[in-house]
Short mmCIF file of C-alpha atoms and ligand atoms in Angstrom, two decimals:
data_model
loop_
_atom_site.label_atom_id
_atom_site.label_comp_id
_atom_site.label_asym_id
_atom_site.label_seq_id
_atom_site.Cartn_x
_atom_site.Cartn_y
_atom_site.Cartn_z
CA UNK A 1 -50.47 42.02 52.91
CA UNK A 2 -51.09 37.97 53.69
CA UNK A 3 -54.85 38.48 52.93
CA UNK A 4 -54.36 40.45 49.63
CA UNK A 5 -52.03 37.61 48.78
CA UNK A 6 -54.32 35.09 49.52
CA UNK A 7 -57.42 36.77 47.19
CA UNK A 8 -54.28 37.16 44.64
CA UNK A 9 -53.95 33.67 44.37
CA UNK A 10 -57.09 32.09 44.95
CA UNK A 11 -58.66 34.66 42.02
CA UNK A 12 -56.05 34.51 39.53
CA UNK A 13 -55.55 30.77 39.45
CA UNK A 14 -59.49 30.59 38.96
CA UNK A 15 -58.90 32.97 35.78
CA UNK A 16 -55.74 31.40 34.69
CA UNK A 17 -57.41 28.09 34.63
CA UNK A 18 -60.56 29.09 32.45
CA UNK A 19 -58.50 31.00 30.24
CA UNK A 20 -59.59 30.45 26.43
CA UNK A 21 -57.34 31.32 24.29
CA UNK A 22 -53.49 32.02 24.38
CA UNK A 23 -54.07 35.97 23.91
CA UNK A 24 -57.15 35.74 27.05
CA UNK A 25 -53.79 34.17 29.10
CA UNK A 26 -51.22 36.59 27.96
CA UNK A 27 -53.47 39.33 29.30
CA UNK A 28 -53.85 37.54 32.62
CA UNK A 29 -49.85 37.52 32.96
CA UNK A 30 -49.80 41.32 32.33
CA UNK A 31 -52.44 42.09 35.06
CA UNK A 32 -50.48 39.60 37.56
CA UNK A 33 -46.69 39.39 36.80
CA UNK A 34 -46.25 42.53 34.48
CA UNK A 35 -44.71 45.95 35.18
CA UNK A 36 -48.08 47.29 36.98
CA UNK A 37 -49.56 43.90 37.76
CA UNK A 38 -51.10 43.09 41.12
CA UNK A 39 -47.82 41.15 42.34
CA UNK A 40 -45.32 43.28 40.98
CA UNK A 41 -47.24 46.60 42.73
CA UNK A 42 -47.18 44.62 45.86
CA UNK A 43 -43.62 44.01 45.74
CA UNK A 44 -42.89 47.83 45.47
CA UNK A 45 -44.83 48.00 48.92
CA UNK A 46 -42.34 46.02 50.74
CA UNK A 47 -40.33 48.91 52.02
CA UNK A 48 -42.78 50.13 53.94
CA UNK A 49 -42.88 47.14 56.12
CA UNK A 50 -41.07 46.75 59.08
CA UNK A 51 -37.95 44.50 58.84
CA UNK A 52 -39.44 41.17 59.95
CA UNK A 53 -42.65 41.34 58.54
CA UNK A 54 -40.84 42.69 55.23
CA UNK A 55 -39.00 39.37 55.08
CA UNK A 56 -41.52 37.02 55.55
CA UNK A 57 -44.20 39.14 52.86
CA UNK A 58 -41.27 39.02 50.61
CA UNK A 59 -40.90 35.49 50.66
CA UNK A 60 -44.51 35.02 50.44
CA UNK A 61 -44.86 37.11 47.13
CA UNK A 62 -41.72 35.32 45.75
CA UNK A 63 -43.94 32.10 45.91
CA UNK A 64 -47.00 33.83 44.87
CA UNK A 65 -45.25 34.97 41.72
CA UNK A 66 -43.33 31.08 41.04
CA UNK A 67 -46.92 29.54 41.58
CA UNK A 68 -48.05 32.00 38.94
CA UNK A 69 -45.78 31.56 36.58
CA UNK A 70 -46.03 27.98 36.57
CA UNK A 71 -49.92 27.84 36.33
CA UNK A 72 -49.69 30.05 33.22
CA UNK A 73 -47.28 27.86 31.69
CA UNK A 74 -49.43 24.77 32.37
CA UNK A 75 -52.37 26.65 31.36
CA UNK A 76 -50.62 27.93 27.97
CA UNK A 77 -48.96 24.04 27.17
CA UNK A 78 -52.96 22.65 27.29
CA UNK A 79 -54.21 25.34 25.23
CA UNK A 80 -51.54 24.72 22.38
CA UNK A 81 -51.98 21.02 22.76
CA UNK A 82 -56.11 21.70 22.28
CA UNK A 83 -55.32 23.59 19.29
CA UNK A 84 -53.18 20.72 17.72
CA UNK A 85 -55.98 18.48 18.49
CA UNK A 86 -58.56 20.92 16.67
CA UNK A 87 -56.49 21.27 13.92
CA UNK A 88 -55.76 17.43 13.39
CA UNK A 89 -59.87 16.83 13.76
CA UNK A 90 -59.97 19.45 10.91
CA UNK A 91 -57.81 18.21 9.01
CA UNK A 92 -57.94 14.61 9.09
CA UNK A 93 -57.60 12.46 5.58
CA UNK A 94 -59.55 9.43 5.13
CA UNK A 95 -57.07 7.19 3.23
CA UNK A 96 -59.11 4.35 3.60
CA UNK A 97 -61.71 6.34 1.25
CA UNK A 98 -61.59 4.78 -2.19
CA UNK A 99 -60.27 7.23 -5.03
CA UNK A 100 -63.35 8.99 -7.23
CA UNK A 101 -62.63 8.81 -10.78
CA UNK A 102 -63.40 12.46 -12.57
CA UNK A 103 -66.72 11.96 -13.50
CA UNK A 104 -66.54 13.95 -16.78
CA UNK A 105 -62.55 13.41 -17.99
CA UNK A 106 -62.22 10.57 -20.68
CA UNK A 107 -59.14 9.21 -22.24
CA UNK A 108 -58.99 9.52 -26.01
CA UNK A 109 -59.61 6.03 -27.82
CA UNK A 110 -56.08 7.08 -29.62
CA UNK A 111 -54.25 7.68 -26.74
CA UNK A 112 -55.68 4.64 -24.52
CA UNK A 113 -54.62 2.56 -27.78
CA UNK A 114 -50.97 4.20 -27.78
CA UNK A 115 -50.77 3.29 -24.06
CA UNK A 116 -52.06 -0.65 -24.63
CA UNK A 117 -49.30 -0.55 -27.58
CA UNK A 118 -46.41 0.48 -25.60
CA UNK A 119 -47.46 -1.73 -22.59
CA UNK A 120 -47.63 -4.51 -25.05
CA UNK A 121 -43.89 -3.86 -26.63
CA UNK A 122 -42.81 -2.65 -23.44
CA UNK A 123 -43.15 -6.00 -21.74
CA UNK A 124 -41.21 -7.32 -24.88
CA UNK A 125 -38.49 -5.09 -24.38
CA UNK A 126 -39.14 -2.17 -26.78
CA UNK A 127 -38.19 1.49 -25.25
CA UNK A 128 -40.26 4.64 -26.75
CA UNK A 129 -38.65 6.84 -29.19
CA UNK A 130 -39.66 10.18 -31.05
CA UNK A 131 -39.21 12.55 -33.47
CA UNK A 132 -40.22 15.80 -34.49
CA UNK A 133 -43.31 16.05 -36.62
CA UNK A 134 -41.94 18.59 -38.80
CA UNK A 135 -38.90 16.42 -40.86
CA UNK A 136 -37.04 16.72 -43.55
CA UNK A 137 -36.60 15.15 -46.90
CA UNK A 138 -33.81 13.09 -46.27
CA UNK A 139 -35.28 11.50 -43.06
CA UNK A 140 -38.70 11.04 -44.22
CA UNK A 141 -37.46 10.27 -48.11
CA UNK A 142 -33.97 9.54 -48.96
CA UNK A 143 -32.55 7.54 -45.91
CA UNK A 144 -35.28 5.53 -46.29
CA UNK A 145 -34.11 4.36 -49.63
CA UNK A 146 -37.01 6.79 -51.51
CA UNK A 147 -34.58 8.88 -53.92
CA UNK A 148 -36.03 12.17 -55.31
CA UNK A 149 -37.06 10.03 -58.52
CA UNK A 150 -38.51 7.36 -56.28
CA UNK A 151 -42.50 6.89 -57.70
CA UNK A 152 -43.20 5.76 -53.69
CA UNK A 153 -42.76 9.37 -53.17
CA UNK A 154 -46.25 10.00 -55.19
CA UNK A 155 -48.15 7.69 -52.94
CA UNK A 156 -47.27 9.49 -49.94
CA UNK A 157 -49.51 12.95 -50.53
CA UNK A 158 -46.89 15.06 -48.52
CA UNK A 159 -47.56 18.41 -46.83
CA UNK A 160 -44.43 20.40 -47.99
CA UNK A 161 -43.71 23.66 -45.79
CA UNK A 162 -44.03 27.12 -47.42
CA UNK A 163 -40.75 27.78 -49.34
CA UNK A 164 -39.68 23.98 -49.64
CA UNK A 165 -39.60 24.56 -53.49
CA UNK A 166 -36.68 26.93 -53.52
CA UNK A 167 -35.19 24.92 -50.43
CA UNK A 168 -32.21 22.08 -50.92
CA UNK A 169 -33.30 20.56 -47.90
CA UNK A 170 -36.99 20.89 -47.88
CA UNK A 171 -39.19 20.62 -44.90
CA UNK A 172 -42.27 18.57 -44.65
CA UNK A 173 -44.82 17.20 -42.44
CA UNK A 174 -43.51 13.61 -41.76
CA UNK A 175 -45.90 11.14 -43.69
CA UNK A 176 -45.05 7.98 -41.70
CA UNK A 177 -42.98 7.53 -38.45
CA UNK A 178 -40.49 5.70 -40.22
CA UNK A 179 -38.00 8.69 -40.17
CA UNK A 180 -37.67 8.07 -36.70
CA UNK A 181 -35.88 4.58 -37.61
CA UNK A 182 -33.06 6.92 -39.14
CA UNK A 183 -32.95 9.34 -36.47
CA UNK A 184 -32.44 6.20 -34.06
CA UNK A 185 -29.86 4.59 -36.12
CA UNK A 186 -28.00 7.74 -36.72
CA UNK A 187 -27.67 8.62 -33.02
CA UNK A 188 -27.73 5.23 -30.99
CA UNK A 189 -25.63 2.22 -31.76
CA UNK A 190 -27.18 -1.77 -31.81
CA UNK A 191 -28.79 -3.19 -30.23
CA UNK A 192 -31.96 -1.31 -30.73
CA UNK A 193 -35.06 -1.92 -30.09
CA UNK A 194 -37.84 0.67 -30.10
CA UNK A 195 -41.57 1.57 -30.55
CA UNK A 196 -42.18 5.33 -32.19
CA UNK A 197 -46.21 6.16 -31.59
CA UNK A 198 -46.58 9.57 -32.95
CA UNK A 199 -48.77 11.70 -35.37
CA UNK A 200 -48.53 11.73 -38.95
CA UNK A 201 -49.72 13.88 -42.05
CA UNK A 202 -50.77 13.23 -45.41
CA UNK A 203 -52.92 15.52 -47.78
CA UNK A 204 -55.99 13.02 -47.81
CA UNK A 205 -59.37 13.09 -46.51
CA UNK A 206 -62.65 10.94 -46.61
CA UNK A 207 -64.24 8.30 -44.54
CA UNK A 208 -61.14 6.24 -44.12
CA UNK A 209 -58.45 9.13 -44.41
CA UNK A 210 -57.54 12.04 -42.18
CA UNK A 211 -54.72 14.55 -42.93
CA UNK A 212 -53.76 14.20 -39.68
CA UNK A 213 -53.41 10.54 -38.40
CA UNK A 214 -51.23 8.16 -36.12
CA UNK A 215 -48.86 5.62 -36.59
CA UNK A 216 -46.64 3.08 -34.45
CA UNK A 217 -43.09 2.36 -35.80
CA UNK A 218 -41.21 -0.97 -34.53
CA UNK A 219 -37.33 -1.15 -35.20
CA UNK A 220 -34.82 -4.05 -34.01
CA UNK A 221 -31.41 -3.92 -34.88
CA UNK A 222 -28.91 -6.30 -33.47
CA UNK A 223 -26.77 -9.26 -35.14
CA UNK A 224 -28.91 -12.47 -35.49
CA UNK A 225 -32.80 -10.66 -35.50
CA UNK A 226 -34.55 -12.46 -38.44
CA UNK A 227 -37.68 -12.81 -40.50
CA UNK A 228 -38.89 -15.28 -37.49
CA UNK A 229 -38.26 -13.10 -34.68
CA UNK A 230 -40.46 -10.39 -36.56
CA UNK A 231 -43.17 -12.81 -37.10
CA UNK A 232 -42.92 -14.33 -33.45
CA UNK A 233 -43.28 -10.50 -32.35
CA UNK A 234 -46.04 -9.43 -34.54
CA UNK A 235 -47.91 -12.41 -34.04
CA UNK A 236 -47.57 -12.06 -29.94
CA UNK A 237 -48.51 -8.37 -30.64
CA UNK A 238 -52.02 -8.91 -32.57
CA UNK A 239 -52.93 -11.59 -29.79
CA UNK A 240 -52.26 -9.35 -26.82
CA UNK A 241 -53.66 -6.19 -28.45
CA UNK A 242 -57.01 -7.80 -29.82
CA UNK A 243 -56.72 -9.97 -26.49
CA UNK A 244 -57.69 -13.03 -28.51
CA UNK A 245 -54.95 -16.09 -27.76
CA UNK A 246 -56.05 -17.99 -31.20
CA UNK A 247 -56.41 -14.62 -33.63
CA UNK A 248 -55.44 -16.43 -37.02
CA UNK A 249 -52.67 -14.25 -38.29
CA UNK A 250 -51.08 -14.06 -41.86
CA UNK A 251 -48.14 -12.40 -43.69
CA UNK A 252 -48.59 -11.60 -47.45
CA UNK A 253 -45.23 -10.61 -49.46
CA UNK A 254 -45.36 -6.64 -50.17
CA UNK A 255 -42.74 -4.06 -51.34
CA UNK A 256 -41.35 -1.34 -49.18
CA UNK A 257 -38.29 0.45 -50.66
CA UNK A 258 -36.64 0.19 -46.85
CA UNK A 259 -37.23 -3.50 -46.02
CA UNK A 260 -36.34 -6.51 -48.06
CA UNK A 261 -37.82 -8.74 -48.23
CA UNK A 262 -41.35 -6.73 -46.96
CA UNK A 263 -44.54 -8.07 -45.96
CA UNK A 264 -47.91 -7.12 -44.62
CA UNK A 265 -49.65 -8.73 -42.13
CA UNK A 266 -53.32 -9.46 -41.97
CA UNK A 267 -55.45 -10.69 -39.11
CA UNK A 268 -58.55 -13.31 -39.75
CA UNK A 269 -61.98 -12.13 -39.25
CA UNK A 270 -65.54 -12.55 -40.64
CA UNK A 271 -67.85 -10.41 -42.61
CA UNK A 272 -70.85 -12.74 -42.62
CA UNK A 273 -73.87 -10.94 -42.48
CA UNK A 274 -72.58 -7.43 -42.95
CA UNK A 275 -70.98 -7.40 -39.45
CA UNK A 276 -67.16 -7.56 -39.33
CA UNK A 277 -65.97 -10.05 -36.37
CA UNK A 278 -62.31 -10.20 -35.51
CA UNK A 279 -60.89 -13.55 -34.62
CA UNK A 280 -63.56 -15.44 -36.65
CA UNK A 281 -62.30 -17.15 -40.20
CA UNK A 282 -63.14 -16.87 -43.41
CA UNK A 283 -61.69 -13.31 -44.26
CA UNK A 284 -58.63 -11.36 -43.89
CA UNK A 285 -57.92 -7.70 -42.93
CA UNK A 286 -54.76 -6.08 -43.27
CA UNK A 287 -53.40 -4.08 -40.23
CA UNK A 288 -49.64 -3.57 -40.70
CA UNK A 289 -46.78 -3.30 -43.01
CA UNK A 290 -43.45 -4.96 -42.00
CA UNK A 291 -40.04 -6.14 -43.50
CA UNK A 292 -35.93 -6.75 -42.83
CA UNK A 293 -34.55 -3.55 -42.92
CA UNK A 294 -33.01 -2.86 -46.03
CA UNK A 295 -29.03 -3.23 -46.11
CA UNK A 296 -28.67 0.22 -48.05
CA UNK A 297 -30.93 2.09 -45.37
CA UNK A 298 -28.60 0.78 -42.29
CA UNK A 299 -25.86 1.40 -44.70
CA UNK A 300 -27.41 5.23 -45.00
CA UNK A 301 -27.16 5.56 -41.30
CA UNK A 302 -23.85 4.25 -40.84
CA UNK A 303 -24.37 0.87 -39.65
CA UNK A 304 -22.30 -1.84 -41.05
CA UNK A 305 -24.92 -4.13 -42.88
CA UNK A 306 -23.00 -7.16 -42.95
CA UNK A 307 -22.20 -6.73 -39.06
CA UNK A 308 -26.13 -5.92 -38.24
CA UNK A 309 -29.44 -6.80 -39.15
CA UNK A 310 -33.08 -6.33 -37.95
CA UNK A 311 -36.91 -5.81 -38.61
CA UNK A 312 -39.23 -3.14 -39.03
CA UNK A 313 -42.78 -2.69 -38.73
CA UNK A 314 -45.26 0.32 -39.24
CA UNK A 315 -49.05 0.26 -38.38
CA UNK A 316 -51.87 2.92 -38.51
CA UNK A 317 -53.19 3.67 -35.20
CA UNK A 318 -56.73 4.60 -35.98
CA UNK A 319 -57.41 1.56 -37.88
CA UNK A 320 -56.70 -0.82 -35.51
CA UNK A 321 -58.35 1.28 -32.44
CA UNK A 322 -61.49 1.37 -34.84
CA UNK A 323 -61.46 -2.39 -34.85
CA UNK A 324 -61.22 -3.07 -31.66
CA UNK A 325 -63.50 -0.67 -30.31
CA UNK A 326 -65.98 -0.49 -32.77
CA UNK A 327 -65.61 2.54 -33.77
CA UNK A 328 -67.25 3.34 -37.30
CA UNK A 329 -66.33 6.31 -38.65
CA UNK A 330 -62.59 7.86 -38.72
CA UNK A 331 -63.39 11.60 -38.91
CA UNK A 332 -65.33 11.18 -35.46
CA UNK A 333 -61.87 10.72 -33.75
CA UNK A 334 -61.27 14.30 -34.48
CA UNK A 335 -64.28 16.53 -34.06
CA UNK A 336 -64.01 16.77 -30.15
CA UNK A 337 -67.59 16.09 -29.17
CA UNK A 338 -68.02 15.58 -25.89
CA UNK A 339 -70.79 13.20 -26.26
CA UNK A 340 -68.80 10.82 -28.47
CA UNK A 341 -65.77 11.34 -25.93
CA UNK A 342 -68.19 10.13 -23.12
CA UNK A 343 -69.08 7.04 -24.94
CA UNK A 344 -65.40 5.64 -26.66
CA UNK A 345 -63.34 7.64 -23.89
CA UNK A 346 -61.46 5.85 -21.22
CA UNK A 347 -61.37 6.09 -17.40
CA UNK A 348 -58.16 7.17 -16.11
CA UNK A 349 -58.10 4.32 -13.95
CA UNK A 350 -58.34 1.56 -17.36
CA UNK A 351 -54.79 0.84 -17.10
CA UNK A 352 -53.76 -1.42 -19.79
CA UNK A 353 -51.60 -4.09 -19.42
CA UNK A 354 -50.21 -7.15 -21.55
CA UNK A 355 -52.11 -10.10 -19.54
CA UNK A 356 -54.91 -8.12 -17.99
CA UNK A 357 -56.58 -7.03 -21.23
CA UNK A 358 -59.09 -4.35 -20.21
CA UNK A 359 -60.88 -4.13 -17.25
CA UNK A 360 -64.03 -2.56 -18.25
N1 LIG B 1 -43.97 3.70 -43.42
C1 LIG B 1 -45.03 2.79 -44.01
C2 LIG B 1 -46.02 3.53 -44.16
O1 LIG B 1 -46.52 4.69 -43.65
C3 LIG B 1 -45.60 1.54 -43.11
C4 LIG B 1 -44.14 0.64 -42.55
C5 LIG B 1 -43.73 -0.46 -43.58
C6 LIG B 1 -43.01 1.04 -41.77
C7 LIG B 1 -43.11 -1.42 -43.51
C8 LIG B 1 -42.32 -0.04 -41.60
C9 LIG B 1 -42.14 -1.19 -42.44
O2 LIG B 1 -41.31 0.16 -40.84
O3 LIG B 1 -40.82 -2.19 -42.37
O4 LIG B 1 -46.97 3.03 -45.22
#
């Protein structure tokens, strides 16, 4: 009996220490301590021994059993640790690796410009508001002080939706972002300070007009904002957007039904030698319309014009994008030509900010 115990002890200890996997270890456990394992089988023979020898052999066998169980447990823990180490090594993530911008994807210049504008106006305390592309006559025209017979309606070349003729409230594709002024003033209480970037539509197509284009609208309503604030805000914007601190700016009297007084803002440029240069003297380029919100528009939205006042502005996005990035033809914005996008598009890491300009 003693010899057998010693042999098992040696052989099993060896095999357990060498077990290469949890499955191999389990097989060893079964073949030694299992129901038909070597140690169990020996236990069964104890009854055939004389009482004295039985006592000694029994104690010896129990010791062997405990030793093997402990050895198996130790080996199991070691195998589990090794497995974890291997997984950790295989799944290692190098967090010090710099990001690799996607080689092909680009931000469209229109999206980039909207992001830049929102960053600039955001720094001034404006928040972004949105409205539907499919508008009704009331929000797009009437509430903005363009009643049905108003001649300015004609200049908008509106796309009407089918059935609009018969409808009392005809649906149309918004011709400007100004209806979001109305939607905001009817649902929010002053003070209001919003910018509204978005799609706009007019039935018009040539080198400088597209049936679908983009505008950004601005609206400030409170008790005290005046024309001086309007000018300061828009001058600050233009200089930040074009990244030219001394950019010449002028305001010309103009007419919009929804503002009084109304103005258009020009930026200084030069066209010497047929080349357009922003910021150089001599010439002027119109970039936006603006004015003090008309008292009738405030009243149309349920805001008391004796208590509140403010200013608004609206700007075509394509035009200032073309000016800033030297894009010659408006139509190319919508052609989805990959070569054009690779050339004029932006990387996702070109994040705009008020002071940073563009780190290209
Ligand atoms: N909605 C005008 C247009 O599309 C632009 C505009 C002019 C908007 C003056 C304004 C504004 O908010 O005050 O031509």
